[in-house]
């Protein structure tokens, strides 16, 4: 199978490299010319620019995005190779083999990042012999096997979970109820929904860490934490972590202006927090393509699930490829189910009876202003009728 794919790629590449006039793209711009006049962009130019561009087909073993981070065996290998030549990897996704080869031939990518055959791990252009040599010298089957074992590890969160509810008789969910009450107003949520999401993320363990690198009570990814101004030494601090997550949830919420029903929007925001906003938009595009209202979660959830199927994640309307959709679908359902349980058992007064958190100005750009108390927030109304997701 690999030999057949490799032969096909070579034939397609040769057929693309004709003498007819073509447009050649590089990171320095574009120009018109013939194949004989094309710009040379080999290893030296890549090192000077500091960016190595790969192109691949999305998939669990090649490349996919999860919570804004790249994953997949071929992606991990390409990252290591890029680092070995002093460059940063930029990965592009093609919808099919022909598109992948076109990007390579037109210099929109430096190499095809897909497993071919032993000795020939990736495909390059014929006019980049130095890049070809660097790849061949770097390539080692044992490296691929090591990374394969690492990427096949179970997708788990290392945590020591607390009870789902700390004191049901007195309506206390967790030791962090006061923080949920304080910061839920940022996103306009019922504080018990934020608590339900936190349990889904970390089991109320402030030191929790996931296989993907997410950290703390609300499992912030390193890149997300950095964007929110959370330093590494603060990411496990409960108040900082929850406050940052609320800001992030607010940002995601603002990205769904087309979903006007607040109860519907909650499910889309939760799905985006877990699986990524772009994947949710892909699932919405699939729902619309197949005649469903893409603004209702019960219509979109089945297509979240189908983003793990090549027949769907390589559909032309899908821009961001593979997603392990069963995880995101379960995340939304379980969080909303737990919220319903908390609404029936936890009272707002419970949180105000807990010790108040410290009133300090968090030392970062996002939380430089004074932290408001719960009484100062006027949250957006959230209806009680949350749509039940159908797992088709």
Tab-separated table of C-alpha atoms in Angstrom:
chain	number	residue	atom	x	y	z
A	1	UNK	CA	0.000	0.000	0.000
A	2	UNK	CA	2.794	2.419	0.913
A	3	UNK	CA	4.717	1.595	-2.252
A	4	UNK	CA	1.629	2.222	-4.342
A	5	UNK	CA	1.047	5.593	-2.687
A	6	UNK	CA	4.692	6.569	-3.062
A	7	UNK	CA	4.700	5.654	-6.761
A	8	UNK	CA	1.496	7.611	-7.290
A	9	UNK	CA	2.932	10.668	-5.582
A	10	UNK	CA	6.072	10.527	-7.700
A	11	UNK	CA	4.067	10.231	-10.911
A	12	UNK	CA	1.847	13.137	-9.942
A	13	UNK	CA	4.826	15.276	-9.012
A	14	UNK	CA	6.576	14.570	-12.320
A	15	UNK	CA	3.417	15.395	-14.229
A	16	UNK	CA	3.135	18.729	-12.384
A	17	UNK	CA	6.707	19.764	-13.169
A	18	UNK	CA	6.155	20.776	-16.774
A	19	UNK	CA	7.587	23.731	-18.672
A	20	UNK	CA	4.311	25.616	-18.900
A	21	UNK	CA	3.898	28.962	-17.203
A	22	UNK	CA	2.974	28.598	-13.546
A	23	UNK	CA	2.735	30.714	-10.424
A	24	UNK	CA	5.427	29.938	-7.860
A	25	UNK	CA	4.819	30.813	-4.214
A	26	UNK	CA	7.321	31.192	-1.425
A	27	UNK	CA	7.118	32.750	1.997
A	28	UNK	CA	8.781	35.797	0.429
A	29	UNK	CA	5.900	36.294	-2.028
A	30	UNK	CA	4.805	35.118	-5.472
A	31	UNK	CA	5.900	35.586	-9.053
A	32	UNK	CA	5.066	34.444	-12.538
A	33	UNK	CA	7.515	32.266	-14.484
A	34	UNK	CA	8.264	28.902	-16.000
A	35	UNK	CA	9.514	25.794	-14.287
A	36	UNK	CA	13.008	26.503	-15.708
A	37	UNK	CA	12.992	29.931	-14.019
A	38	UNK	CA	11.590	28.884	-10.676
A	39	UNK	CA	13.099	30.207	-7.487
A	40	UNK	CA	15.375	27.818	-5.615
A	41	UNK	CA	14.272	27.403	-2.019
A	42	UNK	CA	16.467	24.757	-0.443
A	43	UNK	CA	17.875	24.054	3.016
A	44	UNK	CA	19.867	27.286	3.323
A	45	UNK	CA	16.831	29.427	2.547
A	46	UNK	CA	14.699	27.440	4.995
A	47	UNK	CA	17.251	27.990	7.742
A	48	UNK	CA	17.495	31.688	6.949
A	49	UNK	CA	13.724	32.070	7.162
A	50	UNK	CA	13.527	29.878	10.262
A	51	UNK	CA	10.365	28.120	9.040
A	52	UNK	CA	9.966	24.621	7.555
A	53	UNK	CA	6.603	24.118	5.835
A	54	UNK	CA	5.129	20.654	5.558
A	55	UNK	CA	1.906	19.535	3.907
A	56	UNK	CA	-0.048	16.427	4.832
A	57	UNK	CA	-3.433	14.759	4.850
A	58	UNK	CA	-5.224	15.101	8.173
A	59	UNK	CA	-5.564	11.963	10.256
A	60	UNK	CA	-4.817	10.432	13.675
A	61	UNK	CA	-1.382	9.190	12.521
A	62	UNK	CA	-0.397	12.200	10.441
A	63	UNK	CA	-1.602	15.517	11.876
A	64	UNK	CA	-4.584	16.876	13.774
A	65	UNK	CA	-5.317	19.763	16.113
A	66	UNK	CA	-6.557	19.317	19.660
A	67	UNK	CA	-7.199	22.352	21.866
A	68	UNK	CA	-5.152	24.483	19.532
A	69	UNK	CA	-2.094	22.216	19.607
A	70	UNK	CA	-0.775	19.915	16.873
A	71	UNK	CA	-0.611	16.148	17.356
A	72	UNK	CA	-0.010	13.019	15.292
A	73	UNK	CA	3.020	10.793	14.618
A	74	UNK	CA	4.100	12.445	11.383
A	75	UNK	CA	3.678	15.875	12.942
A	76	UNK	CA	5.829	14.932	15.930
A	77	UNK	CA	8.525	13.558	13.648
A	78	UNK	CA	8.437	16.658	11.465
A	79	UNK	CA	8.725	18.827	14.562
A	80	UNK	CA	11.879	16.993	15.616
A	81	UNK	CA	13.368	17.282	12.150
A	82	UNK	CA	12.581	20.998	11.958
A	83	UNK	CA	14.264	21.503	15.308
A	84	UNK	CA	17.335	19.593	14.091
A	85	UNK	CA	17.864	22.119	11.263
A	86	UNK	CA	17.121	25.142	13.432
A	87	UNK	CA	13.648	25.860	12.085
A	88	UNK	CA	10.095	26.029	13.359
A	89	UNK	CA	7.543	23.698	11.780
A	90	UNK	CA	4.457	25.040	10.022
A	91	UNK	CA	2.044	22.306	8.971
A	92	UNK	CA	-0.516	22.709	6.184
A	93	UNK	CA	-3.443	20.375	5.513
A	94	UNK	CA	-4.462	19.291	2.012
A	95	UNK	CA	-7.831	17.778	1.194
A	96	UNK	CA	-6.431	15.143	-1.156
A	97	UNK	CA	-3.227	13.817	-2.744
A	98	UNK	CA	-3.409	16.065	-5.801
A	99	UNK	CA	-3.763	19.187	-3.657
A	100	UNK	CA	-0.859	18.055	-1.516
A	101	UNK	CA	1.410	17.646	-4.538
A	102	UNK	CA	0.294	20.967	-5.978
A	103	UNK	CA	1.338	22.776	-2.797
A	104	UNK	CA	4.723	21.080	-2.937
A	105	UNK	CA	5.329	21.787	-6.619
A	106	UNK	CA	4.310	25.442	-6.291
A	107	UNK	CA	6.652	25.878	-3.305
A	108	UNK	CA	3.800	26.512	-0.884
A	109	UNK	CA	5.343	23.653	1.106
A	110	UNK	CA	8.871	22.271	1.458
A	111	UNK	CA	7.980	18.592	1.822
A	112	UNK	CA	5.101	16.135	1.876
A	113	UNK	CA	4.775	14.918	5.464
A	114	UNK	CA	3.311	11.447	5.069
A	115	UNK	CA	4.817	8.013	5.608
A	116	UNK	CA	6.058	6.514	2.333
A	117	UNK	CA	8.454	3.585	2.679
A	118	UNK	CA	11.670	2.776	4.695
A	119	UNK	CA	14.422	5.171	3.556
A	120	UNK	CA	12.109	7.468	1.884
A	121	UNK	CA	10.051	8.893	4.754
A	122	UNK	CA	8.895	12.114	3.059
A	123	UNK	CA	8.723	13.501	-0.457
A	124	UNK	CA	10.628	16.637	-1.548
A	125	UNK	CA	11.058	18.516	-4.830
A	126	UNK	CA	13.886	17.525	-7.154
A	127	UNK	CA	15.414	21.013	-6.865
A	128	UNK	CA	15.970	20.747	-3.085
A	129	UNK	CA	18.832	18.222	-2.856
A	130	UNK	CA	20.212	19.687	0.372
A	131	UNK	CA	16.876	19.320	2.146
A	132	UNK	CA	16.595	15.780	0.784
A	133	UNK	CA	20.057	14.946	2.103
A	134	UNK	CA	19.311	16.433	5.525
A	135	UNK	CA	16.131	14.367	5.828
A	136	UNK	CA	17.874	11.166	4.783
A	137	UNK	CA	20.718	11.702	7.245
A	138	UNK	CA	18.312	12.500	10.071
A	139	UNK	CA	15.880	9.681	9.379
A	140	UNK	CA	16.142	6.680	11.700
A	141	UNK	CA	13.467	3.964	11.960
A	142	UNK	CA	14.089	3.708	15.714
A	143	UNK	CA	13.097	7.365	16.110
A	144	UNK	CA	9.791	6.689	14.389
A	145	UNK	CA	9.157	3.704	16.651
A	146	UNK	CA	9.917	5.737	19.792
A	147	UNK	CA	7.527	8.485	18.772
A	148	UNK	CA	4.920	5.924	17.740
A	149	UNK	CA	4.950	4.493	21.272
A	150	UNK	CA	4.658	7.961	22.773
A	151	UNK	CA	1.742	9.009	20.582
A	152	UNK	CA	-0.129	5.759	21.300
A	153	UNK	CA	-0.266	6.430	25.054
A	154	UNK	CA	-3.814	6.528	26.545
A	155	UNK	CA	-5.488	9.935	26.466
A	156	UNK	CA	-5.811	10.473	30.203
A	157	UNK	CA	-5.608	13.179	32.855
A	158	UNK	CA	-3.331	12.535	35.822
A	159	UNK	CA	-5.463	13.684	38.724
A	160	UNK	CA	-6.684	12.856	42.214
A	161	UNK	CA	-10.402	13.462	41.912
A	162	UNK	CA	-12.451	14.866	44.757
A	163	UNK	CA	-16.090	13.823	45.277
A	164	UNK	CA	-18.507	15.013	42.610
A	165	UNK	CA	-20.187	17.009	45.378
A	166	UNK	CA	-18.419	17.878	48.617
A	167	UNK	CA	-21.486	18.297	50.837
A	168	UNK	CA	-24.793	17.585	49.155
A	169	UNK	CA	-26.785	18.086	52.347
A	170	UNK	CA	-25.594	21.684	52.594
A	171	UNK	CA	-25.445	22.349	48.855
A	172	UNK	CA	-21.636	22.646	48.661
A	173	UNK	CA	-20.103	21.403	45.396
A	174	UNK	CA	-16.391	21.931	46.001
A	175	UNK	CA	-13.787	23.963	47.921
A	176	UNK	CA	-13.765	26.338	44.933
A	177	UNK	CA	-17.443	27.314	44.871
A	178	UNK	CA	-16.671	30.911	45.828
A	179	UNK	CA	-14.298	31.185	42.854
A	180	UNK	CA	-16.885	29.747	40.473
A	181	UNK	CA	-19.450	32.221	41.809
A	182	UNK	CA	-17.004	35.105	41.485
A	183	UNK	CA	-15.720	34.399	37.947
A	184	UNK	CA	-18.767	32.850	36.255
A	185	UNK	CA	-20.053	36.366	35.671
A	186	UNK	CA	-17.213	37.010	33.228
A	187	UNK	CA	-18.755	34.579	30.757
A	188	UNK	CA	-22.363	35.101	31.933
A	189	UNK	CA	-22.857	31.540	33.146
A	190	UNK	CA	-24.569	29.980	36.117
A	191	UNK	CA	-21.689	29.368	38.562
A	192	UNK	CA	-22.752	25.730	38.846
A	193	UNK	CA	-22.124	25.228	35.127
A	194	UNK	CA	-18.534	26.423	35.594
A	195	UNK	CA	-18.245	24.001	38.511
A	196	UNK	CA	-19.583	21.147	36.381
A	197	UNK	CA	-17.070	21.910	33.653
A	198	UNK	CA	-14.250	22.044	36.191
A	199	UNK	CA	-15.123	18.595	37.506
A	200	UNK	CA	-15.193	17.278	33.946
A	201	UNK	CA	-11.753	18.788	33.329
A	202	UNK	CA	-9.856	17.935	36.492
A	203	UNK	CA	-12.064	16.314	39.098
A	204	UNK	CA	-11.393	19.452	41.206
A	205	UNK	CA	-7.686	18.592	41.403
A	206	UNK	CA	-5.700	21.862	41.077
A	207	UNK	CA	-2.545	19.903	40.166
A	208	UNK	CA	-4.126	17.850	37.362
A	209	UNK	CA	-2.176	17.390	34.119
A	210	UNK	CA	-3.316	15.743	30.885
A	211	UNK	CA	-1.534	13.713	28.214
A	212	UNK	CA	-1.767	16.768	25.939
A	213	UNK	CA	-0.109	19.138	28.410
A	214	UNK	CA	-3.239	20.797	29.833
A	215	UNK	CA	-2.820	21.976	33.427
A	216	UNK	CA	-4.751	22.887	36.533
A	217	UNK	CA	-8.381	22.939	37.564
A	218	UNK	CA	-9.668	24.055	34.162
A	219	UNK	CA	-6.941	22.233	32.179
A	220	UNK	CA	-5.454	25.225	30.397
A	221	UNK	CA	-3.157	24.378	27.511
A	222	UNK	CA	0.258	26.070	27.751
A	223	UNK	CA	-0.314	28.196	24.644
A	224	UNK	CA	-3.754	29.276	25.856
A	225	UNK	CA	-2.428	30.150	29.304
A	226	UNK	CA	0.336	32.225	27.729
A	227	UNK	CA	-2.149	34.092	25.520
A	228	UNK	CA	-4.192	34.908	28.620
A	229	UNK	CA	-1.141	36.219	30.431
A	230	UNK	CA	-0.872	33.352	32.915
A	231	UNK	CA	2.721	32.622	33.834
A	232	UNK	CA	3.991	29.086	34.332
A	233	UNK	CA	4.350	29.536	38.062
A	234	UNK	CA	0.692	30.627	38.362
A	235	UNK	CA	-1.050	28.094	36.138
A	236	UNK	CA	-1.731	25.694	39.038
A	237	UNK	CA	-3.061	28.444	41.299
A	238	UNK	CA	-6.835	27.790	41.608
A	239	UNK	CA	-7.975	31.410	41.384
A	240	UNK	CA	-5.669	32.277	38.494
A	241	UNK	CA	-6.631	29.133	36.584
A	242	UNK	CA	-10.373	29.603	37.009
A	243	UNK	CA	-10.222	33.319	36.207
A	244	UNK	CA	-8.222	32.640	33.041
A	245	UNK	CA	-10.611	29.895	31.963
A	246	UNK	CA	-13.558	32.253	32.400
A	247	UNK	CA	-11.823	34.798	30.186
A	248	UNK	CA	-11.175	32.112	27.596
A	249	UNK	CA	-14.794	30.957	27.712
A	250	UNK	CA	-15.891	34.557	27.199
A	251	UNK	CA	-13.635	34.783	24.161
A	252	UNK	CA	-15.083	31.584	22.691
A	253	UNK	CA	-18.640	32.741	23.386
A	254	UNK	CA	-18.002	35.920	21.394
A	255	UNK	CA	-16.992	33.758	18.421
A	256	UNK	CA	-20.560	32.408	18.096
A	257	UNK	CA	-22.628	35.541	17.403
A	258	UNK	CA	-24.722	33.515	14.971
A	259	UNK	CA	-26.035	31.303	17.779
A	260	UNK	CA	-28.530	33.616	19.458
A	261	UNK	CA	-30.095	31.133	21.897
A	262	UNK	CA	-27.939	31.228	25.086
A	263	UNK	CA	-28.845	27.660	26.058
A	264	UNK	CA	-27.772	26.361	22.647
A	265	UNK	CA	-24.613	28.459	22.643
A	266	UNK	CA	-23.408	26.851	25.877
A	267	UNK	CA	-23.032	23.453	24.193
A	268	UNK	CA	-21.056	24.937	21.294
A	269	UNK	CA	-18.743	26.786	23.691
A	270	UNK	CA	-18.131	23.649	25.754
A	271	UNK	CA	-17.375	21.662	22.610
A	272	UNK	CA	-14.952	24.348	21.448
A	273	UNK	CA	-13.194	24.441	24.816
A	274	UNK	CA	-12.628	20.702	24.597
A	275	UNK	CA	-12.095	19.947	20.917
A	276	UNK	CA	-11.317	23.334	19.401
A	277	UNK	CA	-13.439	26.075	17.848
A	278	UNK	CA	-12.361	25.292	14.284
A	279	UNK	CA	-13.440	21.653	14.561
A	280	UNK	CA	-16.842	22.751	15.846
A	281	UNK	CA	-17.223	25.052	12.852
A	282	UNK	CA	-16.286	22.135	10.593
A	283	UNK	CA	-19.030	20.018	12.160
A	284	UNK	CA	-21.483	22.898	11.682
A	285	UNK	CA	-20.514	23.097	8.008
A	286	UNK	CA	-21.168	19.369	7.621
A	287	UNK	CA	-24.550	19.681	9.327
A	288	UNK	CA	-25.507	22.517	6.992
A	289	UNK	CA	-24.305	20.575	3.955
A	290	UNK	CA	-26.530	17.660	4.925
A	291	UNK	CA	-29.605	19.836	5.401
A	292	UNK	CA	-29.649	20.358	9.168
A	293	UNK	CA	-29.862	23.569	11.167
A	294	UNK	CA	-26.232	24.083	12.184
A	295	UNK	CA	-27.228	26.380	15.063
A	296	UNK	CA	-28.773	23.566	17.098
A	297	UNK	CA	-26.381	21.353	19.014
A	298	UNK	CA	-28.478	18.212	18.602
A	299	UNK	CA	-27.958	18.553	14.838
A	300	UNK	CA	-24.229	19.257	15.034
A	301	UNK	CA	-23.253	16.627	17.633
A	302	UNK	CA	-23.567	13.698	15.168
A	303	UNK	CA	-21.083	15.429	12.854
A	304	UNK	CA	-18.690	16.045	15.738
A	305	UNK	CA	-18.683	12.264	16.094
A	306	UNK	CA	-18.125	11.780	12.364
A	307	UNK	CA	-15.000	13.952	12.308
A	308	UNK	CA	-13.081	10.797	13.201
A	309	UNK	CA	-14.193	9.211	9.911
A	310	UNK	CA	-12.041	9.966	6.814
A	311	UNK	CA	-15.172	10.127	4.693
A	312	UNK	CA	-16.173	13.209	6.704
A	313	UNK	CA	-12.953	14.837	7.935
A	314	UNK	CA	-11.657	14.911	4.348
A	315	UNK	CA	-14.899	16.374	3.014
A	316	UNK	CA	-14.234	19.600	1.046
A	317	UNK	CA	-16.219	21.689	3.553
A	318	UNK	CA	-13.989	20.513	6.413
A	319	UNK	CA	-10.954	22.764	6.773
A	320	UNK	CA	-9.300	21.460	9.949
A	321	UNK	CA	-9.463	17.717	9.494
A	322	UNK	CA	-9.529	14.923	12.025
A	323	UNK	CA	-10.984	15.150	15.514
A	324	UNK	CA	-11.569	12.405	18.035
A	325	UNK	CA	-15.188	13.426	18.168
A	326	UNK	CA	-16.404	10.845	20.677
A	327	UNK	CA	-14.392	12.599	23.384
A	328	UNK	CA	-15.868	16.014	22.625
A	329	UNK	CA	-19.409	14.673	22.338
A	330	UNK	CA	-19.110	12.920	25.713
A	331	UNK	CA	-17.545	16.028	27.261
A	332	UNK	CA	-20.544	18.181	26.361
A	333	UNK	CA	-23.136	15.616	27.426
A	334	UNK	CA	-21.499	14.801	30.747
A	335	UNK	CA	-20.874	18.432	31.645
A	336	UNK	CA	-24.485	19.402	30.943
A	337	UNK	CA	-25.799	16.356	32.836
A	338	UNK	CA	-23.679	17.270	35.863
A	339	UNK	CA	-24.854	20.872	35.650
A	340	UNK	CA	-28.481	19.703	35.842
A	341	UNK	CA	-27.605	17.698	38.932
A	342	UNK	CA	-25.819	20.648	40.539
A	343	UNK	CA	-28.728	23.006	39.801
A	344	UNK	CA	-31.003	20.720	41.772
A	345	UNK	CA	-28.650	20.310	44.727
A	346	UNK	CA	-26.410	23.382	45.092
A	347	UNK	CA	-27.590	26.809	46.215
A	348	UNK	CA	-25.944	30.162	45.438
A	349	UNK	CA	-25.884	30.938	49.159
A	350	UNK	CA	-23.605	27.937	49.671
A	351	UNK	CA	-20.730	29.625	47.897
A	352	UNK	CA	-21.053	32.907	49.760
A	353	UNK	CA	-20.717	31.044	53.055
A	354	UNK	CA	-17.267	29.738	52.115
A	355	UNK	CA	-14.070	31.675	52.928
A	356	UNK	CA	-13.537	34.478	50.426
A	357	UNK	CA	-10.510	34.185	48.126
A	358	UNK	CA	-7.710	36.697	48.402
A	359	UNK	CA	-8.477	40.062	46.775
A	360	UNK	CA	-5.269	40.554	44.937
A	361	UNK	CA	-4.641	41.951	41.499
A	362	UNK	CA	-3.388	39.063	39.418
A	363	UNK	CA	0.004	39.905	38.019
A	364	UNK	CA	-0.675	39.687	34.318
A	365	UNK	CA	-2.154	41.736	31.540
A	366	UNK	CA	-5.525	39.999	31.460
A	367	UNK	CA	-6.443	40.407	35.131
A	368	UNK	CA	-4.781	43.721	35.963
A	369	UNK	CA	-8.052	45.383	36.923
A	370	UNK	CA	-9.715	44.906	40.307
A	371	UNK	CA	-11.462	41.566	40.776
A	372	UNK	CA	-15.195	42.077	41.170
A	373	UNK	CA	-17.209	40.405	43.892
A	374	UNK	CA	-20.111	38.125	43.071
A	375	UNK	CA	-22.697	40.782	43.968
A	376	UNK	CA	-21.289	43.152	41.350
A	377	UNK	CA	-21.906	40.785	38.452
A	378	UNK	CA	-25.157	40.815	36.524
A	379	UNK	CA	-24.784	37.578	34.516
A	380	UNK	CA	-26.433	37.054	31.185
A	381	UNK	CA	-29.630	35.092	31.630
A	382	UNK	CA	-29.197	31.394	30.993
A	383	UNK	CA	-32.392	29.463	30.390
A	384	UNK	CA	-33.079	26.191	32.179
A	385	UNK	CA	-34.021	24.394	28.992
A	386	UNK	CA	-30.708	23.073	27.698
A	387	UNK	CA	-31.045	20.870	24.640
A	388	UNK	CA	-30.260	17.206	25.284
A	389	UNK	CA	-27.537	16.046	22.897
A	390	UNK	CA	-28.422	13.021	20.837
A	391	UNK	CA	-25.561	10.583	20.413
A	392	UNK	CA	-26.450	9.077	17.068
